[in-house]
Amino acid sequence: MEQFQMIRYLDGNGNLLNFEIPKALSLDFIKELYERLTLVRAFDRKAISLQRQGRLGTYAPFEGQEAAQVGSALALQPNDWLFPTYRDHAASITFGHSLKTILLYWNGRVEGCVPPEGKKIFPPAVPIATQLLHATGAAMAEKRKGTNNAAIVYFGDGATSEGDFHEGLNFASVFKAPVVFFNQNNQYAISVPIEKQMNSETIAQKSVAYSIPGVRLDGNDIFAVYFETKKALERARRGEGPTLIEAVTWRYGAHTTADDPTKYRDQNSSEKRRENGDPIIRLERYMKNEGIWDETWKEEIVSKAGKIIEKAIEEMESFPEPNVDDLFAHVFAEPTWTIKDQRDQYYEFLRGVNQ
Ligand SMILES: Cc1ncc(C[n+]2csc(CCOP(=O)(O)OP(=O)(O)O)c2C)c(N)n1
Ligand SMILES: [Mg+2]
C-alpha cells in the first residue's frame, strides 16, 4: 500500500532517518524514555516469574511492545483518557498507574482497576474491541463539554476484525471525536497470525473507509511512536477528529501465561527479532551513536527498577484479604436477582468448605 508506508525515525542500528526531529529530544527526555522502557520490561519479566511461582494469577505479557506503549502514553496530557486492554500495562504505568495496582489486577482484585486520584484510566478491556466504543463516547462527551481533553484507546490486530472496531471508528469520524485509535499490530491474535485473519495488507488502510487519517509506523521505534501520537492528539484537540495509528510490533512471548506459543510458531525465530527489531536495543544503539551512553547510569537505573518492583510486590502481597462481596458488587449498580442468587450460593458453598 503506497499510501501507508511505514514511518520510521530510527533504524534498527539506532541511526536517525530523514525526519525533522523536534526539539523535545533533550538528553533528559531520551534518558527518561530509556529508563521507562527498562522499568516496564523488568516488571513484565517479574510478573511472569511471579505467576510461575503461584504468586500471581494468569498474566498477559507485553515484552517487545514497550516502545509502542510507553511512547504513546507519554504523548498524552494529564487530563486525557486512556483505555487499555489486558496487555497494555506499560501504557497504564506510564500514564500514572502504580505497579502495585497492576499486580493487584492480575491477582483478581477489584482494587486493581482503580486509577490514581484524578487520572482517567479505564479498567483493562478483556472483551475484544469493546473499549473503542467507550473511548469514542468519552471523547464525544469531552467535545460536548467544550474541554481540550482527548482519549487514546489501545487494541490489537485481532480487534480490527470485530464489529466494535468499525462502529467506534464510524461514530468518531462522524462526530469528529477527539480520540486516537492506537493499534498495536503484534501480528498475532492468540495463535492466529495476521495473514490468516485479514486480507488487508495494512491496518492503517482501514482508516480510508471512515475518511480519517491512517498512520502506519514502526511500533518498536519510540521516537516515531511518541511524535506521531503527539501529532494525532494535537489534531484531535484542534477539533479535527480521530486518527487511526497502526504501530507494527511483535510480542516475543506467549499470549498469556496460560498459552504455549511453541504449539503455533517457532519461538527461536521470535527471539531472533531482537537483533534488529528490539525497541530497547534500538534506543541504546542510538544513545551510543550519539555519544550519550553511560554504562554506570544504566546499572543504576536497572538496580533502581528492581527496587521499585520489589516494593510493589511487597505492597501487593501485604494487601488485606479480599471481600467476597467484591465479586458480585460491581456487576450492576443494583444487583439483579440472579446476582443475589449466585452470591447466596457462593456463601453457602464457603460455609461448607469451612466446616
Ligand atoms: C469478544 C471477544 N472474543 C474473543 C475473545 C478471546 N480472545 C482473547 S484475546 C484474543 C485475541 C486478541 O488479539 P489482538 O486483538 O491481536 O490482541 P493481542 O492479544 O495480540 O494484544 C481473543 C480472540 C475475547 N476476549 N473477547
Ligand atoms: Mg495481536
GROMACS .gro file of N, CA and C and ligand atoms in nm, residues 156-158 184 186-189, ligand 2:
model
   25
  156GLY      N    1  -0.561  -0.452   1.964
  156GLY     CA    2  -0.469  -0.534   1.884
  156GLY      C    3  -0.515  -0.551   1.741
  157ASP      N    4  -0.433  -0.622   1.664
  157ASP     CA    5  -0.467  -0.651   1.524
  157ASP      C    6  -0.597  -0.732   1.517
  158GLY      N    7  -0.612  -0.829   1.609
  158GLY     CA    8  -0.732  -0.912   1.607
  158GLY      C    9  -0.858  -0.830   1.630
  184GLN      N   10  -0.192  -0.176   1.822
  184GLN     CA   11  -0.062  -0.245   1.828
  184GLN      C   12  -0.076  -0.372   1.745
  186ASN      N   13   0.071  -0.664   1.676
  186ASN     CA   14   0.179  -0.755   1.717
  186ASN      C   15   0.174  -0.883   1.635
  187GLN      N   16   0.092  -0.880   1.532
  187GLN     CA   17   0.088  -0.982   1.426
  187GLN      C   18   0.028  -1.116   1.466
  188TYR      N   19  -0.025  -1.121   1.586
  188TYR     CA   20  -0.095  -1.242   1.631
  188TYR      C   21  -0.218  -1.207   1.714
  189ALA      N   22  -0.324  -1.284   1.696
  189ALA     CA   23  -0.438  -1.281   1.786
  189ALA      C   24  -0.440  -1.420   1.851
  357MG      MG   25  -0.239  -0.908   1.833
   0.00000   0.00000   0.00000
